[in-house]
Coordinates of C-alpha atoms in Angstrom, one line a residue:
M122 CA 56.5 85.8 173.8
F123 CA 54.8 89.3 174.8
F124 CA 58.1 91.0 173.4
I125 CA 58.5 88.7 170.4
R126 CA 55.0 89.5 169.2
S127 CA 55.4 93.2 170.2
L128 CA 58.7 93.5 168.4
S129 CA 56.6 91.7 165.4
S130 CA 53.8 94.5 165.8
K131 CA 56.1 97.5 165.5
I132 CA 58.4 96.3 162.3
F133 CA 55.1 95.4 160.5
Q134 CA 53.9 99.3 161.5
K135 CA 57.2 100.4 160.0
N136 CA 57.1 98.5 156.9
Q137 CA 53.1 99.7 156.5
N138 CA 54.3 103.2 156.7
V139 CA 57.3 102.5 154.6
C140 CA 55.3 101.4 151.7
K141 CA 52.8 103.9 152.3
A142 CA 55.2 106.6 152.1
F143 CA 56.8 104.8 148.8
T144 CA 52.7 105.2 147.5
N145 CA 52.7 108.1 148.4
S146 CA 56.1 109.5 146.8
N147 CA 55.7 106.9 143.3
K148 CA 52.4 107.1 142.2
R149 CA 53.2 108.1 138.8
F150 CA 55.7 105.0 139.3
L151 CA 53.2 102.8 139.9
R152 CA 50.4 103.7 137.6
K153 CA 53.0 103.0 134.7
I154 CA 54.0 99.5 136.4
S155 CA 50.9 98.7 136.3
S156 CA 49.7 100.1 132.9
C157 CA 52.9 98.9 131.5
G158 CA 53.8 96.1 133.0
Q159 CA 57.3 95.4 132.9
Y160 CA 58.2 98.9 130.6
D161 CA 58.2 102.6 131.5
F162 CA 55.8 103.2 129.3
D163 CA 53.2 102.0 127.2
L164 CA 54.5 103.8 124.3
L165 CA 57.5 106.0 123.3
V166 CA 57.4 108.2 120.2
I167 CA 60.7 109.5 119.2
G168 CA 60.3 112.8 116.9
G169 CA 58.3 115.2 118.0
G170 CA 56.7 116.0 114.4
S171 CA 52.7 116.2 113.3
G172 CA 52.9 112.5 112.9
G173 CA 54.7 111.8 116.0
L174 CA 52.7 113.8 118.1
A175 CA 49.2 112.6 116.6
C176 CA 49.6 109.1 117.7
A177 CA 51.2 110.3 120.7
K178 CA 48.2 112.1 121.8
E179 CA 45.6 109.7 120.7
A180 CA 46.9 107.1 122.8
S181 CA 47.4 109.3 125.5
S182 CA 43.4 110.0 125.4
F183 CA 42.7 106.0 125.2
G184 CA 44.7 105.8 129.2
K185 CA 48.2 104.9 127.9
Q186 CA 51.5 106.4 129.8
V187 CA 53.2 108.0 126.8
V188 CA 56.5 109.9 126.5
V189 CA 57.8 111.7 123.2
L190 CA 61.2 111.9 122.5
D191 CA 62.3 115.3 120.7
F192 CA 65.9 116.9 119.9
V193 CA 66.7 119.1 116.8
I194 CA 70.5 118.5 115.3
P195 CA 71.3 122.4 114.5
S196 CA 72.0 122.7 110.6
E197 CA 75.1 123.3 108.8
K198 CA 74.4 127.5 110.0
G199 CA 73.5 126.4 113.5
T200 CA 69.5 126.7 112.7
T201 CA 67.4 124.8 115.4
W202 CA 63.9 125.4 116.4
G203 CA 60.9 124.1 119.1
I204 CA 58.5 121.2 119.3
G205 CA 56.4 120.6 116.4
G206 CA 58.5 119.2 113.8
T207 CA 59.3 120.1 109.9
C208 CA 55.6 121.1 109.2
V209 CA 55.4 123.9 111.8
N210 CA 58.9 125.1 112.0
V211 CA 60.3 124.9 109.0
G212 CA 58.1 123.3 106.5
C213 CA 54.6 123.9 105.6
I214 CA 53.6 127.0 108.2
P215 CA 56.2 129.4 107.5
K216 CA 56.4 128.5 103.4
K217 CA 52.6 129.4 103.4
L218 CA 53.3 132.4 105.8
M219 CA 55.9 133.6 102.9
H220 CA 53.7 132.7 100.2
Q221 CA 50.9 134.5 101.3
A222 CA 53.0 137.6 101.6
S223 CA 53.9 137.3 98.2
L224 CA 50.6 137.1 97.0
L225 CA 49.9 140.2 99.2
G226 CA 52.4 142.1 97.1
E227 CA 50.8 141.4 93.9
S228 CA 47.3 142.5 95.5
I229 CA 48.4 145.6 96.4
H230 CA 49.3 146.5 93.0
E231 CA 46.2 145.1 91.3
A232 CA 44.3 146.9 94.0
R233 CA 45.0 150.4 91.8
S234 CA 42.8 148.4 89.5
Y235 CA 39.9 148.1 91.7
G236 CA 39.7 151.7 92.9
W237 CA 42.2 151.8 95.7
N238 CA 44.6 154.9 96.2
I239 CA 48.0 153.2 97.3
P240 CA 50.9 154.9 97.9
D241 CA 53.6 154.7 95.2
P242 CA 56.3 153.2 95.7
I243 CA 55.5 150.5 98.1
S244 CA 58.3 148.7 99.8
F245 CA 58.6 145.4 101.7
N246 CA 61.0 144.4 105.2
W247 CA 62.6 140.8 105.2
E248 CA 63.3 141.5 108.9
S249 CA 59.7 142.2 109.8
L250 CA 58.4 139.3 107.6
V251 CA 60.6 137.0 109.5
E252 CA 59.9 138.6 112.8
A253 CA 56.0 138.0 112.4
V254 CA 56.7 134.1 111.0
Q255 CA 58.8 133.3 114.1
N256 CA 56.5 134.8 116.4
H257 CA 53.9 132.6 115.4
I258 CA 55.8 129.7 115.3
K259 CA 57.0 129.9 119.0
S260 CA 53.2 130.4 119.8
V261 CA 52.4 127.1 117.9
N262 CA 55.2 125.1 120.2
W263 CA 54.2 126.7 123.2
V264 CA 50.6 125.4 122.8
T265 CA 52.3 122.4 121.8
R266 CA 53.9 122.0 124.7
V267 CA 50.8 122.8 126.8
Q268 CA 48.8 119.8 125.4
L269 CA 51.4 117.4 126.1
R270 CA 51.5 118.8 129.9
D271 CA 47.4 118.7 129.9
K272 CA 47.2 115.3 128.4
K273 CA 50.1 113.8 131.2
I274 CA 52.1 112.9 127.7
E275 CA 56.1 113.2 129.1
Y276 CA 58.3 115.6 126.9
V277 CA 61.8 114.6 126.7
N278 CA 64.3 117.1 124.8
G279 CA 66.7 114.4 123.8
H280 CA 68.1 113.0 120.9
G281 CA 66.7 108.8 121.3
V282 CA 68.8 105.9 120.0
F283 CA 67.9 102.6 120.3
E284 CA 69.7 100.5 123.1
D285 CA 67.1 97.2 121.8
A286 CA 64.0 97.0 120.6
H287 CA 62.3 98.0 123.8
T288 CA 65.0 100.5 124.9
I289 CA 65.7 104.1 124.0
I290 CA 68.8 105.8 125.1
A291 CA 67.9 109.8 125.0
K292 CA 71.0 111.8 124.9
M293 CA 70.4 115.6 126.3
K294 CA 71.9 118.7 125.4
N295 CA 74.3 118.6 128.5
G296 CA 75.7 115.5 127.7
K297 CA 73.8 113.3 130.4
E298 CA 71.6 110.2 129.3
R299 CA 68.6 108.6 130.5
R300 CA 67.4 105.0 129.6
I301 CA 63.6 104.6 128.8
T302 CA 62.1 101.2 128.1
A303 CA 58.3 101.0 126.5
K304 CA 56.5 98.3 124.9
D305 CA 55.6 99.5 122.0
I306 CA 57.7 102.6 120.1
L307 CA 56.8 104.7 117.3
I308 CA 59.6 106.7 115.1
A309 CA 58.4 109.5 113.7
V310 CA 61.7 111.8 112.8
G311 CA 60.9 113.0 109.9
G312 CA 64.0 113.9 107.5
R313 CA 66.6 116.9 107.0
P314 CA 67.3 118.4 103.4
R315 CA 70.2 116.6 101.6
Y316 CA 73.5 118.7 100.8
P317 CA 75.0 117.9 97.4
E318 CA 78.2 116.9 96.9
F319 CA 80.4 120.0 95.9
P320 CA 83.6 122.1 97.3
G321 CA 81.7 125.2 99.1
C322 CA 78.3 123.8 99.5
K323 CA 78.2 123.3 103.3
E324 CA 80.2 126.1 103.7
Y325 CA 78.5 128.8 101.8
C326 CA 74.7 127.6 100.8
I327 CA 71.4 127.2 103.1
T328 CA 68.7 124.8 103.1
S329 CA 65.1 125.6 104.1
D330 CA 66.1 124.8 107.8
D331 CA 67.8 128.6 107.6
L332 CA 65.3 130.3 105.0
F333 CA 62.4 131.1 107.3
S334 CA 64.5 132.5 110.2
L335 CA 67.2 134.3 108.2
P336 CA 68.2 137.6 109.5
T337 CA 69.0 139.3 106.4
A338 CA 66.9 139.9 103.5
P339 CA 68.5 136.6 101.1
G340 CA 68.9 138.9 98.0
N341 CA 69.8 137.6 94.4
T342 CA 69.1 133.9 95.3
L343 CA 69.8 131.1 93.6
V344 CA 67.7 128.1 94.1
I345 CA 69.3 124.4 93.7
G346 CA 66.7 121.5 92.9
A347 CA 63.2 121.7 91.7
G348 CA 60.7 120.2 93.6
Y349 CA 58.2 121.2 96.2
I350 CA 60.7 123.5 98.1
G351 CA 62.7 124.7 95.3
L352 CA 60.0 125.9 92.9
E353 CA 57.8 127.2 96.3
C354 CA 60.8 129.5 97.6
A355 CA 61.7 130.2 94.3
G356 CA 58.2 131.6 93.6
F357 CA 57.7 133.5 97.3
L358 CA 61.2 135.3 96.9
K359 CA 60.6 136.6 93.8
G360 CA 57.3 137.5 94.8
L361 CA 58.7 139.7 97.7
G362 CA 60.9 141.5 95.2
Y363 CA 64.2 139.3 94.7
E364 CA 65.9 138.1 91.7
A365 CA 65.5 134.2 91.6
T366 CA 67.1 131.8 89.7
V367 CA 66.4 127.8 89.9
M368 CA 69.1 125.5 88.7
V369 CA 67.7 121.8 87.9
R370 CA 69.4 119.0 87.0
S371 CA 66.8 117.4 85.0
M372 CA 62.9 117.9 85.1
L373 CA 61.0 120.3 87.8
L374 CA 58.3 118.5 90.0
R375 CA 59.2 114.7 88.9
G376 CA 56.7 112.8 89.0
F377 CA 53.8 115.7 88.6
D378 CA 51.7 115.5 85.6
R379 CA 53.8 116.9 83.1
D380 CA 51.3 119.3 81.8
M381 CA 50.6 121.0 84.6
V382 CA 54.1 121.1 85.4
N383 CA 54.9 123.1 82.4
L384 CA 52.5 125.4 82.9
V385 CA 53.9 125.9 86.3
Q386 CA 57.3 126.5 85.0
A387 CA 55.4 128.9 82.2
E388 CA 53.9 130.6 84.6
M389 CA 56.9 131.5 87.0
E390 CA 58.9 132.3 84.0
D391 CA 56.2 135.3 83.1
K392 CA 56.7 136.2 86.8
G393 CA 60.7 136.8 86.4
V394 CA 62.1 133.5 87.9
K395 CA 65.0 132.4 85.9
F396 CA 65.5 128.9 84.8
L397 CA 68.6 126.7 84.0
I398 CA 67.9 123.7 82.7
G399 CA 70.1 120.7 82.9
K400 CA 73.0 122.3 85.1
I401 CA 74.6 120.6 88.1
P402 CA 76.6 123.1 90.5
S403 CA 80.3 122.4 90.6
R404 CA 81.6 124.8 92.8
V405 CA 80.5 127.9 95.1
S406 CA 83.0 130.2 97.0
K407 CA 82.8 133.8 98.4
Q408 CA 84.2 137.0 96.8
P409 CA 85.8 139.5 98.4
N410 CA 82.8 141.6 97.6
G411 CA 80.7 139.4 99.9
K412 CA 79.1 137.4 96.9
L413 CA 78.6 133.7 96.1
L414 CA 80.4 132.7 93.1
V415 CA 78.7 129.7 91.8
E416 CA 80.0 127.4 88.9
W417 CA 78.1 124.5 87.0
E418 CA 78.8 122.0 84.9
G419 CA 76.2 120.9 81.8
D420 CA 75.2 121.1 77.9
E421 CA 77.4 124.1 78.5
N422 CA 79.2 125.1 81.8
G423 CA 78.9 129.0 83.5
Q424 CA 78.8 130.6 86.6
G425 CA 77.2 133.6 88.5
E426 CA 77.1 135.5 91.3
F427 CA 74.4 135.6 94.0
D428 CA 73.7 136.8 97.5
T429 CA 72.0 133.7 98.5
V430 CA 72.2 130.1 96.9
L431 CA 69.6 127.6 98.7
V432 CA 70.0 123.9 98.4
A433 CA 66.7 122.0 98.1
V434 CA 67.6 119.0 96.0
G435 CA 65.4 116.4 98.4
R436 CA 64.8 115.4 102.0
K437 CA 67.3 112.5 103.6
A438 CA 65.3 110.3 106.4
L439 CA 67.2 110.6 109.7
S440 CA 66.7 106.8 110.3
E441 CA 70.6 105.9 110.7
E442 CA 71.2 108.3 113.2
L443 CA 68.5 106.3 115.4
N444 CA 70.9 103.1 115.5
P445 CA 68.5 100.9 114.4
S446 CA 70.7 97.9 113.9
A447 CA 70.5 98.0 118.0
A448 CA 67.2 96.7 117.5
G449 CA 67.1 94.7 114.8
L450 CA 65.5 96.9 112.4
E451 CA 65.7 96.9 108.5
I452 CA 66.2 99.4 106.5
H453 CA 65.6 99.7 102.8
P454 CA 69.2 99.9 100.6
E455 CA 68.2 102.8 98.7
S456 CA 66.0 105.3 100.1
G457 CA 67.4 104.8 104.1
K458 CA 63.4 104.5 104.6
F459 CA 61.6 101.5 106.8
I460 CA 59.6 99.1 105.0
T461 CA 56.2 98.3 106.7
V462 CA 53.3 96.9 106.4
A463 CA 50.3 99.1 108.0
E464 CA 53.0 101.1 109.8
Q465 CA 54.8 98.4 111.9
T466 CA 58.3 97.4 110.6
N467 CA 60.2 94.0 110.9
I468 CA 60.2 94.4 114.5
P469 CA 56.5 93.7 115.8
N470 CA 56.3 96.2 118.9
I471 CA 58.7 99.4 116.4
Y472 CA 56.4 101.5 114.3
A473 CA 56.6 104.1 111.9
V474 CA 55.0 107.3 110.4
G475 CA 55.7 109.9 108.2
D476 CA 58.9 110.8 106.2
V477 CA 60.6 107.8 107.2
L478 CA 58.3 105.0 105.4
H479 CA 59.7 103.8 102.2
G480 CA 57.5 104.1 99.2
R481 CA 54.5 106.3 100.9
P482 CA 54.1 110.0 100.4
E483 CA 56.1 113.1 102.6
L484 CA 53.0 114.8 103.5
T485 CA 52.6 116.1 107.0
P486 CA 48.3 115.2 106.9
V487 CA 49.5 111.7 105.8
A488 CA 51.4 111.3 109.0
I489 CA 49.0 112.5 111.2
Q490 CA 46.1 110.3 109.7
A491 CA 48.8 107.3 110.0
G492 CA 49.6 108.4 113.5
K493 CA 45.9 108.8 115.0
L494 CA 44.9 105.1 113.2
L495 CA 48.0 103.6 114.5
A496 CA 47.1 104.1 117.8
G497 CA 43.6 103.6 117.5
R498 CA 44.8 100.1 115.9
L499 CA 46.9 99.4 119.0
Y500 CA 45.1 100.8 121.8
N501 CA 41.3 100.8 121.1
G502 CA 40.5 98.1 119.0
I503 CA 40.1 99.8 115.6
Q504 CA 40.7 97.8 112.5
E505 CA 41.1 100.8 109.8
Q506 CA 44.2 100.9 107.9
M507 CA 45.9 104.0 106.5
D508 CA 44.6 104.8 102.8
Y509 CA 47.4 106.3 101.0
D510 CA 45.9 106.5 97.8
N511 CA 44.1 109.5 96.1
V512 CA 46.0 112.0 98.6
A513 CA 45.3 115.1 97.5
T514 CA 48.3 118.0 97.6
T515 CA 49.3 121.3 96.2
I516 CA 52.5 123.1 95.1
F517 CA 52.4 126.5 96.4
S518 CA 53.9 128.1 93.3
P519 CA 52.9 131.9 92.4
L520 CA 49.9 130.0 90.6
E521 CA 49.2 127.3 92.4
Y522 CA 48.7 123.8 91.6
G523 CA 46.9 121.2 93.2
C524 CA 46.1 117.5 92.6
V525 CA 44.8 114.4 93.3
G526 CA 44.9 110.7 92.3
L527 CA 47.1 109.4 89.0
T528 CA 48.5 112.0 86.4
E529 CA 47.9 111.4 83.1
E530 CA 50.8 109.5 82.8
E531 CA 50.5 107.1 85.5
A532 CA 46.9 106.7 84.0
I533 CA 48.1 105.6 80.5
N534 CA 51.0 103.3 81.9
R535 CA 48.4 101.9 84.0
F536 CA 45.2 101.4 82.0
T537 CA 46.6 102.2 78.6
E538 CA 46.0 105.0 76.7
D539 CA 42.8 103.9 74.5
K540 CA 41.5 102.8 78.1
I541 CA 41.1 106.6 79.5
E542 CA 39.3 109.9 78.6
V543 CA 41.5 113.3 79.6
Y544 CA 39.1 116.1 80.1
H545 CA 40.8 119.7 80.0
A546 CA 39.7 123.3 79.7
Y547 CA 41.7 126.3 80.5
Y548 CA 39.2 129.2 82.4
K549 CA 39.2 132.7 83.1
P550 CA 39.2 133.5 87.0
T551 CA 36.5 136.3 87.2
E552 CA 38.8 138.5 89.6
F553 CA 41.9 138.3 86.6
F554 CA 39.8 140.6 84.5
I555 CA 39.8 143.9 85.9
P556 CA 43.8 144.2 86.4
Q557 CA 44.3 142.4 83.8
K558 CA 46.0 139.5 84.9
N559 CA 47.5 136.7 82.8
V560 CA 44.9 133.6 82.6
K561 CA 47.0 131.8 79.6
H562 CA 48.3 129.6 82.5
C563 CA 44.8 128.8 84.3
Y564 CA 44.1 125.1 83.5
L565 CA 42.8 122.0 84.9
K566 CA 42.3 118.3 83.9
V567 CA 40.2 115.5 84.7
I568 CA 41.3 112.1 84.2
T569 CA 38.7 109.2 84.2
L570 CA 38.2 105.7 82.8
L571 CA 36.6 105.6 79.2
E572 CA 33.8 103.0 79.6
A573 CA 30.9 104.0 81.3
P574 CA 30.6 105.1 84.6
Q575 CA 33.7 106.5 83.7
Q576 CA 35.5 106.5 87.3
V577 CA 37.5 109.7 87.6
L578 CA 41.4 108.6 88.5
G579 CA 42.7 112.4 88.8
M580 CA 42.1 115.6 89.1
H581 CA 44.4 118.4 88.3
F582 CA 44.3 122.6 88.8
I583 CA 46.3 125.2 88.4
G584 CA 45.0 128.6 89.3
P585 CA 44.3 130.7 92.7
Q586 CA 43.6 128.7 96.0
A587 CA 44.2 125.4 93.8
G588 CA 44.8 123.7 97.4
E589 CA 41.3 124.7 98.6
V590 CA 39.5 123.8 95.1
I591 CA 41.2 120.4 95.1
Q592 CA 40.2 119.2 98.9
G593 CA 36.8 119.0 98.1
Y594 CA 37.2 117.1 95.2
A595 CA 39.7 114.5 96.9
A596 CA 36.6 113.5 99.2
A597 CA 34.7 112.9 96.3
I598 CA 37.2 110.9 94.8
K599 CA 37.6 108.6 97.6
A600 CA 34.2 108.6 97.7
G601 CA 33.9 107.2 93.7
L602 CA 33.7 110.2 91.9
T603 CA 32.8 109.7 88.3
F604 CA 32.6 112.0 85.3
Q605 CA 28.3 111.7 85.4
H606 CA 28.8 113.1 89.0
L607 CA 30.7 116.5 87.8
K608 CA 28.4 116.3 85.1
D609 CA 25.4 116.1 87.2
T610 CA 26.9 118.6 89.8
V611 CA 25.4 122.3 89.2
G612 CA 28.5 125.1 90.2
I613 CA 28.7 127.9 92.2
H614 CA 28.8 131.0 89.7
P615 CA 31.2 132.9 89.3
T616 CA 34.0 130.6 91.3
I617 CA 37.1 128.6 89.8
S618 CA 35.6 125.5 91.4
E619 CA 32.9 125.5 89.2
E620 CA 35.3 124.8 85.8
F621 CA 35.5 121.4 87.2
T622 CA 31.2 120.9 86.7
R623 CA 31.5 122.9 83.3
V624 CA 34.7 120.8 81.7
G625 CA 33.1 118.9 78.7
I626 CA 36.2 119.1 76.1
T627 CA 38.6 116.3 75.7
K628 CA 41.8 115.7 74.5
R629 CA 40.9 112.8 72.0
S630 CA 38.6 115.2 70.1
G631 CA 41.5 117.9 69.4
D632 CA 38.7 120.9 70.3
D633 CA 40.0 123.8 71.7
P634 CA 39.5 123.6 75.4
T635 CA 39.9 128.0 75.5
P636 CA 36.5 129.4 76.9
Q637 CA 35.1 132.3 74.5
S638 CA 33.9 134.0 77.6
C639 CA 33.5 133.4 81.3
C640 CA 30.0 132.0 80.8
S641 CA 30.8 129.5 77.9

């Protein structure tokens, strides 16, 4: 009997030691089990862009176990980048930096009028700009990785595909696979540029995925497409000293206010950007001299030689690449995006934010806000929903265009022309006077309901620093801005933003909206 008790005691002690060793070596695993139950993680985020990272960090702050999967499939030209998504690597950030480089070049020439002695000629170096831009991007990539580590968020550099509604298979660069389960899954994979279907497109054209790290100067560039990306790239390329031509099938900036778009085009043409309207590319081929011969069709067929052809005809959501059917996910048949209610897909534990949402603005701040609010609802008991109305945005064309709310066309369609009032004005930025810059395209518009108190439905502004101008008015519209509020606001003089507080001429009146002086 003593022998049996002794043996049992030893076995018990041995098991205790084994359990203790297991516990010490697997503390992280056990924390996951206690927090996530049957799953490896509380939240798995597919996509390391702005929206996914915002949701991941917010969820982590509420004590949840989070993993982020991020993988960049190389572009047709082999371009890849680090964590941070489109905005950081091949979107908003490098675009704004190159736009700024273009504006600085213009400012250098203007400086002579203000008394600065500028050597003549001045020169620009594309390679130096690309190096500076890429160095900044890499620093952001590094900071992002550090933030994930500090917040105890696991980062997996793997391409995630669904096995079922709670399971993702992460495929690594080396071919290995990792199976990960999570209670909740967030899809935040964004999109990539579309390639039109014509011979030579993928072989010889580049996209915005490639432009910001292009090792050699682009030279004479044809931009195919006239949305955000196309116009912004054509604008800064021309400002940096390269010939730029925009080919557009039908209209520029579809969905934006037509008065404003026409002025953006006119300003770009005055700056030297050429437009091929009503043309569709039919073939691109490389010539013996290294140039690219582009052939096009339209009301008049034609062709031309260019050093670079940039395709910017829209973006494709990366939804199909996730094997969504394995999880039972439904995708809109036309857009290829997920239909969601409060960012929730048709599968209760799977959510989506950002550019993969059908019918939502494809804007980085929208994805960030939606991601944060989603994490708060899932893990912190808040009830606040993402408000997709009255989201401000800016086109960083040479003379910027910022807007928030309805276009004039949308307001007429929603309320009829008889029930809206449109206030508008041309204005003269003070800083344009001495260098005698063209002011004829500096224009703003305020769209209101006609009936008092004349709620403001939309505000549109073309001019310097348009994004900075429109941002504050976006907050005002969210707070219920009326035209009377604008009239009661005292402007800061002399600024361009104050022009909104001075506008008083309506389209209905037919009066001339052109000011006679800076103070009129």
